[in-house]
Amino acid sequence: MELVLALVIGVLFGTGTFLMLRRNLIRVVLGLGLLSHGANLMLMAGAGVPRGRAPILGAGAGAVVDPLPQALVLTAIVIGFGVTAFLLVLAYRHIATFGDVDVLGTPMDPAPARVQARAAADGERTVAGRAASRPAGAPGGGGDFR
Amino acid sequence: MAFALGMGLSILAFLALLAGAGPQVLAGRVVAWSVPWMPSAGVNLSLYIDGLAWFFGLLVSGIGALVFTYASAYMHGAERVNRFFWYLLLFMVSMLGLVLSGNLILLFVFWELTTVSSYLLIGFNYERPEARAGAQRSLVVTVVGGLGLLAAFVLVLLATGSLEVADLLADPAALRGHPSYGAILALLAFGAFTKSAQFPFHVWLPGAMEAPTPVSAYLHSATMVKAGVFLLARFLPLLGGTLPWLLVVGLTGVATMLAGAYLALSQRNLKAFLAYTTIGQLGVLTGLLGLGTLPAVVAAMAQTLNHALYKGALFMIAGNVEHGTGTRDLGRLGGLARRGMPRTAATALVVALSMAGLPPLLGFVSKELILEAAFGPGAHGWASAVFVLGLGLNGALNLAAAVVLAWDLFFRRSRVTPPHQPHEPGRAMAAPPAVLAAGVLGFGLAPALAERVLQPAVAAVAARPAGFHLELWHGFTAELAVGLLVIASGLVAYRYLALLVAPARVWPPALQPIGWYEALVGAVERGTRRLNDLVQHRPLRHHLTVVLLAAAGFLWVTLFLHWRVLPWGQWSPVGPEFVVVAAVVVAGALATTLLRTGLGAILSLGVVGYMVSLMYVILQAPDLALTQLLIETLTVVLFVAVFAFLPRAALRWAGSGYGSRGADLAAAGLVGAGAAALALLAVTEPVFPRISDYFVANSLELAGGKNVVNVILVDFRGLDTMGEITVLAIAAAGVFALLRLGKRGSQG
């Protein structure tokens, strides 16, 4: 059981990390969702392999599992939802401001020249072209924000 | 206000030491006083006035009063005068505290206070870049040395169990035989050398001349650089008399006395010239203390007195010359005695003669003592030769320097013209150096008086009643002959000065001692900048990668250290339902990552969420399963709702990464594997004893609830849940604000 649980947690962390390194903001949010699942299961793993029943008194005899990680995870699930909602709307704002979901080339993530060149060579939308089409004075368009 | 306070305090301290503690100390007793501060750590507010502290305390307060007098006129009309006097007051009080401290930690606190106050004073004219650079250099060098000193004191505490000077001096042999003797000696010497500008740590002292001249006069004569000498003298009875002490302290002193005296002669700036002669004299004092014999201690104390008096006077005279002529460039100064500064010239002549070690001044007495110590019973034959050579050469070079200061500056006929017509300073600036000159003359003519002052100090440093006798005239002795030889060589050095200093002028800057400091600081700066470029200063995602990889790295180290605890081959049984659910989670996570369509990826995330809730069921967490089910539904709804507003092309685009796909995959693999390793450790070895038993035992009785998880959330840890709700509220407010902002943005 330990190995299976560890494998699941590892996959969730790995895929979550990979998605969070994407340029597509929606995928970054998806990645955070996977990472949250992994972190929650990690907390549950801290309780060890379940040797007992659910921590509800009077529902049976014998030992119960550790209730504390469950309380922590319950909080984490709810907060994770709040963060996901906020990030989704943030991504939406990004799209409304910059015209697409690509984070590269925005003030928060200035693209080095070589990445821009490769993006242009790949036939993807270039950052320079997008910057030119951006309306002047659009919110969040301040180039000196770092 | 600060001036009045400083003036009053210095005079008060001088009189209190002289009249209050004087009779006791002169009678060979110690004035001690102590109140507990942190007794559990061995730290007390202790005062320990033995002969050494008394002698240095008199110097600090006495010269302090003269410096305050001098500064009142020198700083007249300058900006920020009040602040200057506060700094100077802090400087004086720190130095007084340092020499009178009876506890090593207290001594260290005052030691660092002298560092801070000298930093403030050197950088007082902070508009000048040179002043800022000089202040910073002094701070860096002396603070690093201070850390070494603190480490030495901690080792002393560990070795002897006490930080009280009185306790340490009561058992002087304890440290010498201790295994950490070497470390204590090295660290303590490091601290003293940085403070007292010993080679090669002298780099900060020339830069310190950027301070206003009264500060230089004080810093070079009685404070700051004398702190290291004081420290070495304080610890000589505890650590001295060994071969390592002789090698470390003595040889450093010899190197410094030669380097300082030689480099002084190549300087063209009057204050820099004086600064380097100070380095040379600090080398003499350190070397004598390194030698550590009774004649050497006598000579060191006498030369400390002599140097404090004449160097304080010389810096004040340098200030007067600059004040009267508008320059301190030696190339533009000359013949000042005949050009309107005769009184200053007379003062300068007296102190320069004492500096050169000529009769009938105190300098002659101390020079005889120095030569006597060099020829005296040293520890080893070769050491004696080294000291005779070093001290003799230093004496000759120092004499040449004194001739430059007195003859070239004031008496020699000269055609150069200073910027202003030279004029004498006012009384408040002329009197303090004259008093100091009277001091070297008075002590020289009446050596018995100097003997009376120095006797307790020598007794304290030599740790025994010192029977010595100071005289101006010893008769025709070997020392006198060598002294005459030194004088002759000094005059020859002066005659061929240009030839002598030519190598120092063409010396490449990289090989100059100041070069190593600049190189070291430059290397540290470049290194930190490079490190910063590596982990920061890039786009956000780069930071993210660094943080995740660092975390994974720590996990890998943890696993490496603990992999033995894993129950290889004895895993808990796993039910088929768990394997199936786990397989679906893995498949869903991979699908979320790999699916090209946005909707497919979102639905895959939903599958993962529902499967995780099933895992919670298997892990005996029904509340979590329920919550996860609800939240996952909400999340999918939210994603799909946001979808309606998004351009379709943007979602279909899987989006490339910032760097290469391979690098991202590698990072993801490392993080995932690290997380799996941590999970494996966490699930197999509960390191901490369960604190949950309390909740299980008391849930029903104290909170009246049977669902322990719920009770924890709403009762035992109710405030945490309050915080959780607050986070949700903030997120909701953020969502609302972003959506409103969008509306206004599209309208505008």
Short mmCIF file of N, CA, C and O in Angstrom, two decimals, chain A residues 1-4 6 8-10 13-15 17-18 21-24 27 30 34 37 40 42 44-45 48 52 54-57 66-68 70 73-75 77-78 81 85-86 88-90 92-93 95 101 103 108-110 112 118 125, chain B residues 539-541 545 548 571-572 582 593 595-596 605 609 616 620-622 624 627-628 631-632 635 638-639 645-647 650 653-654 656-658 664 668 671-672 675-676 678-679 682-683 691-692 695 706 708-709 712-713 724 728 734-735 738 742:
data_model
loop_
_atom_site.label_atom_id
_atom_site.label_comp_id
_atom_site.label_asym_id
_atom_site.label_seq_id
_atom_site.Cartn_x
_atom_site.Cartn_y
_atom_site.Cartn_z
N MET A 1 0.82 -1.20 0.00
CA MET A 1 0.00 0.00 0.00
C MET A 1 0.86 1.26 0.00
O MET A 1 0.56 2.23 -0.70
N GLU A 2 1.94 1.22 0.79
CA GLU A 2 2.80 2.40 0.86
C GLU A 2 3.32 2.78 -0.52
O GLU A 2 3.32 3.96 -0.88
N LEU A 3 3.77 1.78 -1.26
CA LEU A 3 4.38 2.07 -2.56
C LEU A 3 3.36 2.67 -3.50
O LEU A 3 3.65 3.63 -4.24
N VAL A 4 2.14 2.13 -3.49
CA VAL A 4 1.11 2.64 -4.40
C VAL A 4 0.79 4.09 -4.06
O VAL A 4 0.72 4.97 -4.94
N ALA A 6 2.67 6.24 -2.51
CA ALA A 6 3.82 7.10 -2.84
C ALA A 6 3.87 7.33 -4.34
O ALA A 6 4.17 8.45 -4.80
N VAL A 8 1.33 7.38 -6.46
CA VAL A 8 0.28 8.34 -6.83
C VAL A 8 0.73 9.76 -6.49
O VAL A 8 0.60 10.69 -7.31
N ILE A 9 1.26 9.93 -5.28
CA ILE A 9 1.70 11.28 -4.86
C ILE A 9 2.80 11.79 -5.78
O ILE A 9 2.79 12.94 -6.22
N GLY A 10 3.75 10.91 -6.11
CA GLY A 10 4.84 11.32 -7.00
C GLY A 10 4.32 11.75 -8.36
O GLY A 10 4.76 12.77 -8.90
N PHE A 13 2.62 15.15 -8.11
CA PHE A 13 3.61 16.24 -7.99
C PHE A 13 4.31 16.47 -9.31
O PHE A 13 4.54 17.61 -9.74
N GLY A 14 4.68 15.38 -9.98
CA GLY A 14 5.43 15.52 -11.23
C GLY A 14 4.61 16.18 -12.31
O GLY A 14 5.06 17.16 -12.94
N THR A 15 3.40 15.66 -12.52
CA THR A 15 2.56 16.26 -13.56
C THR A 15 2.19 17.69 -13.20
O THR A 15 2.17 18.58 -14.05
N THR A 17 3.96 19.79 -11.45
CA THR A 17 5.13 20.65 -11.72
C THR A 17 5.27 20.93 -13.20
O THR A 17 5.49 22.07 -13.62
N PHE A 18 5.13 19.89 -13.99
CA PHE A 18 5.30 20.07 -15.44
C PHE A 18 4.29 21.09 -15.96
O PHE A 18 4.63 22.00 -16.72
N LEU A 21 4.97 24.74 -15.24
CA LEU A 21 6.05 25.37 -16.00
C LEU A 21 5.62 25.70 -17.43
O LEU A 21 6.43 26.13 -18.24
N ARG A 22 4.33 25.49 -17.76
CA ARG A 22 3.84 25.83 -19.11
C ARG A 22 3.65 27.34 -19.23
O ARG A 22 3.56 28.06 -18.24
N ARG A 23 3.55 27.75 -20.50
CA ARG A 23 3.30 29.17 -20.74
C ARG A 23 1.80 29.47 -20.77
O ARG A 23 1.39 30.61 -20.64
N ASN A 24 0.99 28.44 -20.98
CA ASN A 24 -0.46 28.63 -21.00
C ASN A 24 -0.98 28.74 -19.57
O ASN A 24 -0.86 27.81 -18.78
N ARG A 27 -3.25 26.14 -18.06
CA ARG A 27 -2.56 24.90 -17.69
C ARG A 27 -1.78 25.06 -16.38
O ARG A 27 -1.65 24.11 -15.62
N LEU A 30 -4.35 24.39 -13.86
CA LEU A 30 -4.60 22.93 -13.78
C LEU A 30 -3.48 22.25 -13.00
O LEU A 30 -3.71 21.37 -12.17
N LEU A 34 -3.51 19.75 -9.61
CA LEU A 34 -2.89 18.43 -9.42
C LEU A 34 -1.95 18.44 -8.22
O LEU A 34 -1.93 17.52 -7.40
N HIS A 37 -3.81 18.21 -4.95
CA HIS A 37 -4.20 16.83 -4.64
C HIS A 37 -3.01 16.07 -4.05
O HIS A 37 -3.16 15.35 -3.05
N ASN A 40 -2.30 17.19 -0.49
CA ASN A 40 -3.30 16.69 0.46
C ASN A 40 -3.04 15.22 0.78
O ASN A 40 -3.09 14.81 1.95
N MET A 42 -0.25 13.75 0.58
CA MET A 42 0.99 13.69 1.36
C MET A 42 0.69 13.86 2.85
O MET A 42 1.24 13.16 3.70
N MET A 44 -2.11 13.13 4.29
CA MET A 44 -2.75 11.89 4.73
C MET A 44 -1.71 10.79 4.94
O MET A 44 -1.83 9.99 5.86
N ALA A 45 -0.72 10.76 4.10
CA ALA A 45 0.34 9.76 4.25
C ALA A 45 1.04 9.91 5.60
O ALA A 45 1.51 8.93 6.17
N GLY A 48 0.18 7.61 8.27
CA GLY A 48 0.54 6.21 8.12
C GLY A 48 -0.56 5.42 7.44
O GLY A 48 -1.63 5.95 7.09
N GLY A 52 -7.34 1.08 11.47
CA GLY A 52 -8.48 1.38 12.32
C GLY A 52 -9.60 1.91 11.46
O GLY A 52 -9.49 1.95 10.24
N ALA A 54 -12.80 4.89 10.69
CA ALA A 54 -12.91 6.34 10.61
C ALA A 54 -13.09 6.93 12.00
O ALA A 54 -13.73 6.30 12.86
N PRO A 55 -12.59 8.10 12.23
CA PRO A 55 -12.62 8.68 13.59
C PRO A 55 -13.99 9.24 13.93
O PRO A 55 -14.16 10.45 14.14
N ILE A 56 -14.97 8.35 13.97
CA ILE A 56 -16.31 8.76 14.41
C ILE A 56 -16.67 7.90 15.61
O ILE A 56 -16.70 6.67 15.52
N LEU A 57 -16.87 8.55 16.73
CA LEU A 57 -17.04 7.81 17.98
C LEU A 57 -18.42 7.15 17.99
O LEU A 57 -19.40 7.68 17.45
N ASP A 66 -5.81 8.34 12.82
CA ASP A 66 -5.43 9.67 13.29
C ASP A 66 -6.35 10.74 12.67
O ASP A 66 -6.37 10.90 11.45
N PRO A 67 -7.09 11.46 13.49
CA PRO A 67 -8.02 12.45 12.90
C PRO A 67 -7.33 13.76 12.51
O PRO A 67 -7.88 14.53 11.72
N LEU A 68 -6.15 14.02 13.06
CA LEU A 68 -5.56 15.35 12.86
C LEU A 68 -5.22 15.65 11.40
O LEU A 68 -5.59 16.70 10.89
N GLN A 70 -6.60 14.56 8.85
CA GLN A 70 -7.86 14.75 8.13
C GLN A 70 -8.37 16.17 8.31
O GLN A 70 -8.85 16.81 7.36
N VAL A 73 -6.30 18.39 6.16
CA VAL A 73 -6.58 18.26 4.74
C VAL A 73 -7.92 18.89 4.40
O VAL A 73 -8.09 19.53 3.35
N LEU A 74 -8.88 18.75 5.30
CA LEU A 74 -10.19 19.36 5.05
C LEU A 74 -10.03 20.87 4.83
O LEU A 74 -10.56 21.45 3.88
N THR A 75 -9.28 21.49 5.70
CA THR A 75 -9.00 22.91 5.54
C THR A 75 -8.31 23.18 4.21
O THR A 75 -8.64 24.11 3.48
N ILE A 77 -8.34 21.46 1.44
CA ILE A 77 -9.19 21.29 0.25
C ILE A 77 -9.98 22.58 0.00
O ILE A 77 -10.03 23.10 -1.13
N VAL A 78 -10.56 23.12 1.06
CA VAL A 78 -11.41 24.30 0.90
C VAL A 78 -10.57 25.49 0.44
O VAL A 78 -10.95 26.23 -0.48
N PHE A 81 -9.60 25.28 -3.12
CA PHE A 81 -10.66 25.72 -4.03
C PHE A 81 -10.66 27.24 -4.16
O PHE A 81 -10.76 27.79 -5.27
N ALA A 85 -10.09 29.23 -7.69
CA ALA A 85 -11.07 30.19 -8.23
C ALA A 85 -10.40 31.53 -8.50
O ALA A 85 -10.58 32.14 -9.57
N PHE A 86 -9.61 31.97 -7.55
CA PHE A 86 -8.95 33.27 -7.72
C PHE A 86 -8.01 33.24 -8.92
O PHE A 86 -7.99 34.16 -9.74
N LEU A 88 -8.10 31.29 -11.52
CA LEU A 88 -8.85 31.20 -12.78
C LEU A 88 -9.30 32.57 -13.23
O LEU A 88 -9.14 32.95 -14.40
N VAL A 89 -9.83 33.34 -12.31
CA VAL A 89 -10.30 34.68 -12.67
C VAL A 89 -9.11 35.56 -13.05
O VAL A 89 -9.19 36.39 -13.96
N LEU A 90 -7.98 35.32 -12.35
CA LEU A 90 -6.76 36.07 -12.69
C LEU A 90 -6.33 35.75 -14.13
O LEU A 90 -5.97 36.65 -14.91
N TYR A 92 -8.27 34.76 -16.46
CA TYR A 92 -9.28 35.41 -17.30
C TYR A 92 -8.93 36.87 -17.51
O TYR A 92 -9.01 37.40 -18.62
N ARG A 93 -8.52 37.54 -16.43
CA ARG A 93 -8.14 38.95 -16.55
C ARG A 93 -6.92 39.10 -17.47
O ARG A 93 -6.83 40.03 -18.26
N ILE A 95 -6.15 37.25 -19.94
CA ILE A 95 -6.58 37.08 -21.33
C ILE A 95 -7.29 38.35 -21.79
O ILE A 95 -7.07 38.84 -22.90
N VAL A 101 -3.57 33.53 -23.58
CA VAL A 101 -3.24 32.91 -22.30
C VAL A 101 -1.73 32.75 -22.12
O VAL A 101 -1.29 32.15 -21.15
N VAL A 103 1.79 33.52 -21.01
CA VAL A 103 2.35 34.39 -19.99
C VAL A 103 3.68 34.97 -20.44
O VAL A 103 4.15 35.97 -19.91
N MET A 108 5.42 40.39 -16.18
CA MET A 108 5.81 39.48 -15.10
C MET A 108 6.81 38.45 -15.58
O MET A 108 7.47 37.79 -14.80
N ASP A 109 6.88 38.25 -16.87
CA ASP A 109 7.66 37.14 -17.41
C ASP A 109 8.32 37.56 -18.71
O ASP A 109 8.02 37.04 -19.77
N PRO A 110 9.24 38.53 -18.64
CA PRO A 110 9.84 39.03 -19.87
C PRO A 110 10.64 37.93 -20.56
O PRO A 110 11.38 37.20 -19.92
N PRO A 112 13.46 36.21 -22.70
CA PRO A 112 14.81 36.46 -23.22
C PRO A 112 14.76 36.38 -24.75
O PRO A 112 13.87 35.75 -25.33
N ARG A 118 13.09 31.63 -30.84
CA ARG A 118 12.62 30.27 -31.09
C ARG A 118 11.11 30.25 -31.32
O ARG A 118 10.60 29.56 -32.18
N ARG A 125 2.72 32.65 -32.13
CA ARG A 125 2.53 34.10 -32.06
C ARG A 125 3.71 34.73 -31.34
O ARG A 125 4.10 34.25 -30.27
N PRO B 539 12.52 35.46 -15.12
CA PRO B 539 11.05 35.42 -15.05
C PRO B 539 10.57 34.58 -13.88
O PRO B 539 11.30 33.75 -13.33
N LEU B 540 9.30 34.79 -13.55
CA LEU B 540 8.73 34.13 -12.38
C LEU B 540 8.87 32.62 -12.45
O LEU B 540 9.17 31.97 -11.45
N ARG B 541 8.69 32.08 -13.64
CA ARG B 541 8.72 30.63 -13.72
C ARG B 541 10.10 30.07 -13.43
O ARG B 541 10.24 28.94 -12.98
N THR B 545 10.92 27.17 -10.77
CA THR B 545 11.73 25.97 -11.00
C THR B 545 12.80 25.82 -9.93
O THR B 545 13.01 24.74 -9.39
N LEU B 548 11.23 24.74 -6.61
CA LEU B 548 10.78 23.34 -6.62
C LEU B 548 11.97 22.39 -6.63
O LEU B 548 11.98 21.38 -5.91
N TRP B 571 5.84 -4.62 3.00
CA TRP B 571 4.83 -3.57 2.84
C TRP B 571 3.48 -4.05 3.32
O TRP B 571 3.20 -5.25 3.34
N SER B 572 2.66 -3.08 3.69
CA SER B 572 1.29 -3.42 4.10
C SER B 572 0.54 -3.97 2.90
O SER B 572 0.80 -3.57 1.76
N ALA B 582 -6.03 4.13 -7.70
CA ALA B 582 -4.73 4.77 -7.90
C ALA B 582 -4.38 4.81 -9.39
O ALA B 582 -3.88 5.83 -9.90
N THR B 593 -2.23 16.39 -18.29
CA THR B 593 -0.99 16.98 -18.80
C THR B 593 -0.91 16.87 -20.31
O THR B 593 -0.44 17.79 -20.99
N LEU B 595 -3.41 15.88 -22.75
CA LEU B 595 -4.51 16.15 -23.68
C LEU B 595 -4.35 17.54 -24.29
O LEU B 595 -4.06 18.50 -23.59
N ARG B 596 -4.58 17.65 -25.58
CA ARG B 596 -4.36 18.91 -26.26
C ARG B 596 -5.56 19.84 -26.12
O ARG B 596 -5.40 21.06 -26.13
N LEU B 605 -8.91 16.53 -15.01
CA LEU B 605 -8.65 16.99 -13.64
C LEU B 605 -9.82 16.64 -12.73
O LEU B 605 -9.64 16.23 -11.58
N GLY B 609 -9.89 14.39 -9.33
CA GLY B 609 -10.48 14.84 -8.07
C GLY B 609 -11.44 13.82 -7.50
O GLY B 609 -11.39 13.50 -6.30
N TYR B 616 -9.80 8.87 -0.31
CA TYR B 616 -10.08 9.28 1.07
C TYR B 616 -10.99 8.29 1.75
O TYR B 616 -10.86 8.00 2.94
N GLN B 620 -10.06 5.85 5.20
CA GLN B 620 -10.90 6.03 6.40
C GLN B 620 -11.11 7.52 6.72
O GLN B 620 -11.02 7.94 7.87
N ALA B 621 -11.40 8.30 5.69
CA ALA B 621 -11.64 9.71 5.93
C ALA B 621 -12.93 10.13 5.21
O ALA B 621 -12.89 10.77 4.17
N PRO B 622 -14.08 9.74 5.75
CA PRO B 622 -15.34 10.02 5.04
C PRO B 622 -15.62 11.51 4.87
O PRO B 622 -16.14 11.92 3.83
N LEU B 624 -13.52 13.91 4.42
CA LEU B 624 -12.72 14.41 3.31
C LEU B 624 -13.34 14.00 1.99
O LEU B 624 -13.38 14.78 1.04
N THR B 627 -16.28 16.24 1.25
CA THR B 627 -15.85 17.60 0.91
C THR B 627 -15.22 17.62 -0.47
O THR B 627 -15.51 18.48 -1.30
N GLN B 628 -14.35 16.63 -0.72
CA GLN B 628 -13.65 16.61 -2.00
C GLN B 628 -14.65 16.47 -3.15
O GLN B 628 -14.51 17.12 -4.18
N ILE B 631 -16.34 19.89 -3.63
CA ILE B 631 -15.42 20.91 -4.12
C ILE B 631 -15.04 20.62 -5.57
O ILE B 631 -14.94 21.52 -6.41
N GLU B 632 -14.82 19.32 -5.87
CA GLU B 632 -14.40 18.98 -7.22
C GLU B 632 -15.48 19.35 -8.22
O GLU B 632 -15.22 19.85 -9.31
N THR B 635 -15.36 22.99 -8.71
CA THR B 635 -14.19 23.39 -9.50
C THR B 635 -14.43 23.19 -10.98
O THR B 635 -14.15 24.07 -11.81
N LEU B 638 -16.73 25.71 -12.27
CA LEU B 638 -16.06 27.00 -12.38
C LEU B 638 -15.20 27.05 -13.64
O LEU B 638 -15.23 28.03 -14.40
N PHE B 639 -14.42 25.99 -13.86
CA PHE B 639 -13.55 25.95 -15.05
C PHE B 639 -14.38 26.11 -16.31
O PHE B 639 -14.07 26.90 -17.21
N PHE B 645 -15.95 32.34 -21.48
CA PHE B 645 -15.46 33.69 -21.76
C PHE B 645 -14.12 33.68 -22.49
O PHE B 645 -13.59 34.72 -22.81
N LEU B 646 -13.55 32.50 -22.68
CA LEU B 646 -12.19 32.46 -23.21
C LEU B 646 -12.21 32.26 -24.72
O LEU B 646 -13.04 31.54 -25.24
N PRO B 647 -11.24 32.89 -25.40
CA PRO B 647 -11.11 32.63 -26.84
C PRO B 647 -10.73 31.17 -27.05
O PRO B 647 -9.89 30.62 -26.34
N ALA B 650 -7.05 30.03 -27.81
CA ALA B 650 -6.12 30.08 -26.68
C ALA B 650 -6.17 28.79 -25.89
O ALA B 650 -5.16 28.32 -25.38
N TRP B 653 -4.59 25.59 -27.51
CA TRP B 653 -3.13 25.61 -27.56
C TRP B 653 -2.54 25.00 -26.29
O TRP B 653 -2.80 25.48 -25.18
N ALA B 654 -1.80 23.92 -26.43
CA ALA B 654 -1.26 23.24 -25.26
C ALA B 654 -0.23 24.11 -24.54
O ALA B 654 -0.07 24.03 -23.33
N SER B 656 3.72 25.81 -25.06
CA SER B 656 5.05 25.28 -24.83
C SER B 656 5.59 25.83 -23.52
O SER B 656 4.99 26.69 -22.89
N GLY B 657 6.73 25.33 -23.14
CA GLY B 657 7.32 25.78 -21.88
C GLY B 657 8.25 26.94 -22.10
O GLY B 657 8.37 27.48 -23.20
N TYR B 658 8.89 27.31 -21.03
CA TYR B 658 9.80 28.44 -21.10
C TYR B 658 11.13 27.99 -21.68
O TYR B 658 11.66 28.59 -22.60
N ASP B 664 12.07 20.79 -18.68
CA ASP B 664 10.87 20.83 -17.83
C ASP B 664 10.51 19.43 -17.37
O ASP B 664 10.12 19.23 -16.21
N ALA B 668 10.23 18.15 -13.59
CA ALA B 668 9.01 17.51 -13.10
C ALA B 668 9.33 16.13 -12.54
O ALA B 668 8.82 15.74 -11.48
N VAL B 671 11.10 16.50 -9.13
CA VAL B 671 10.17 16.91 -8.07
C VAL B 671 9.24 15.76 -7.73
O VAL B 671 8.99 15.45 -6.55
N GLY B 672 8.72 15.09 -8.77
CA GLY B 672 7.79 13.99 -8.51
C GLY B 672 8.46 12.87 -7.74
O GLY B 672 7.91 12.36 -6.76
N ALA B 675 8.94 13.90 -4.16
CA ALA B 675 7.69 13.85 -3.41
C ALA B 675 7.33 12.41 -3.07
O ALA B 675 6.90 12.12 -1.95
N ALA B 676 7.54 11.52 -4.04
CA ALA B 676 7.23 10.11 -3.77
C ALA B 676 8.11 9.59 -2.64
O ALA B 676 7.63 8.87 -1.75
N LEU B 678 9.45 11.32 -0.19
CA LEU B 678 8.99 11.88 1.08
C LEU B 678 7.73 11.16 1.56
O LEU B 678 7.59 10.84 2.74
N ALA B 679 6.83 10.90 0.61
CA ALA B 679 5.59 10.22 0.98
C ALA B 679 5.88 8.83 1.55
O ALA B 679 5.28 8.41 2.55
N ALA B 682 7.11 9.28 4.98
CA ALA B 682 6.06 9.75 5.89
C ALA B 682 5.12 8.61 6.25
O ALA B 682 4.69 8.49 7.40
N VAL B 683 4.78 7.80 5.26
CA VAL B 683 3.75 6.79 5.52
C VAL B 683 4.33 5.61 6.31
O VAL B 683 3.61 4.92 7.01
N ILE B 691 -0.27 13.33 18.52
CA ILE B 691 -0.90 14.27 19.46
C ILE B 691 -2.40 14.17 19.33
O ILE B 691 -3.14 14.86 20.02
N SER B 692 -2.85 13.26 18.44
CA SER B 692 -4.28 13.19 18.17
C SER B 692 -5.05 12.46 19.26
O SER B 692 -6.25 12.62 19.37
N PHE B 695 -7.39 14.47 21.17
CA PHE B 695 -8.64 14.84 20.51
C PHE B 695 -9.62 13.68 20.57
O PHE B 695 -10.81 13.86 20.86
N LYS B 706 -19.27 13.58 18.21
CA LYS B 706 -18.75 12.25 17.96
C LYS B 706 -17.83 12.19 16.76
O LYS B 706 -16.96 11.31 16.68
N VAL B 708 -14.82 13.22 15.25
CA VAL B 708 -13.64 13.88 15.82
C VAL B 708 -13.09 14.95 14.87
O VAL B 708 -12.68 16.02 15.28
N VAL B 709 -13.10 14.64 13.55
CA VAL B 709 -12.56 15.60 12.58
C VAL B 709 -13.36 16.91 12.66
O VAL B 709 -12.80 18.01 12.70
N ILE B 712 -12.58 18.82 15.82
CA ILE B 712 -11.30 19.53 15.74
C ILE B 712 -11.49 20.85 14.99
O ILE B 712 -11.02 21.91 15.39
N LEU B 713 -12.22 20.77 13.87
CA LEU B 713 -12.34 21.94 13.02
C LEU B 713 -13.14 23.06 13.67
O LEU B 713 -12.78 24.23 13.57
N GLU B 724 -9.36 30.03 7.92
CA GLU B 724 -9.68 29.43 6.63
C GLU B 724 -10.83 30.18 5.95
O GLU B 724 -10.76 30.50 4.75
N LEU B 728 -10.99 32.32 2.37
CA LEU B 728 -12.02 32.20 1.35
C LEU B 728 -12.65 33.55 1.04
O LEU B 728 -12.88 33.91 -0.12
N GLY B 734 -11.25 39.03 -4.00
CA GLY B 734 -10.33 39.18 -5.13
C GLY B 734 -11.01 38.85 -6.44
O GLY B 734 -10.87 39.58 -7.43
N VAL B 735 -11.75 37.75 -6.46
CA VAL B 735 -12.48 37.36 -7.67
C VAL B 735 -13.43 38.48 -8.09
O VAL B 735 -13.45 38.92 -9.25
N LEU B 738 -11.54 41.49 -9.46
CA LEU B 738 -10.98 41.27 -10.79
C LEU B 738 -12.05 41.33 -11.86
O LEU B 738 -11.85 41.87 -12.95
N GLY B 742 -12.42 44.13 -14.79
CA GLY B 742 -12.53 43.77 -16.19
C GLY B 742 -13.64 44.57 -16.87
O GLY B 742 -13.45 45.08 -17.97
#
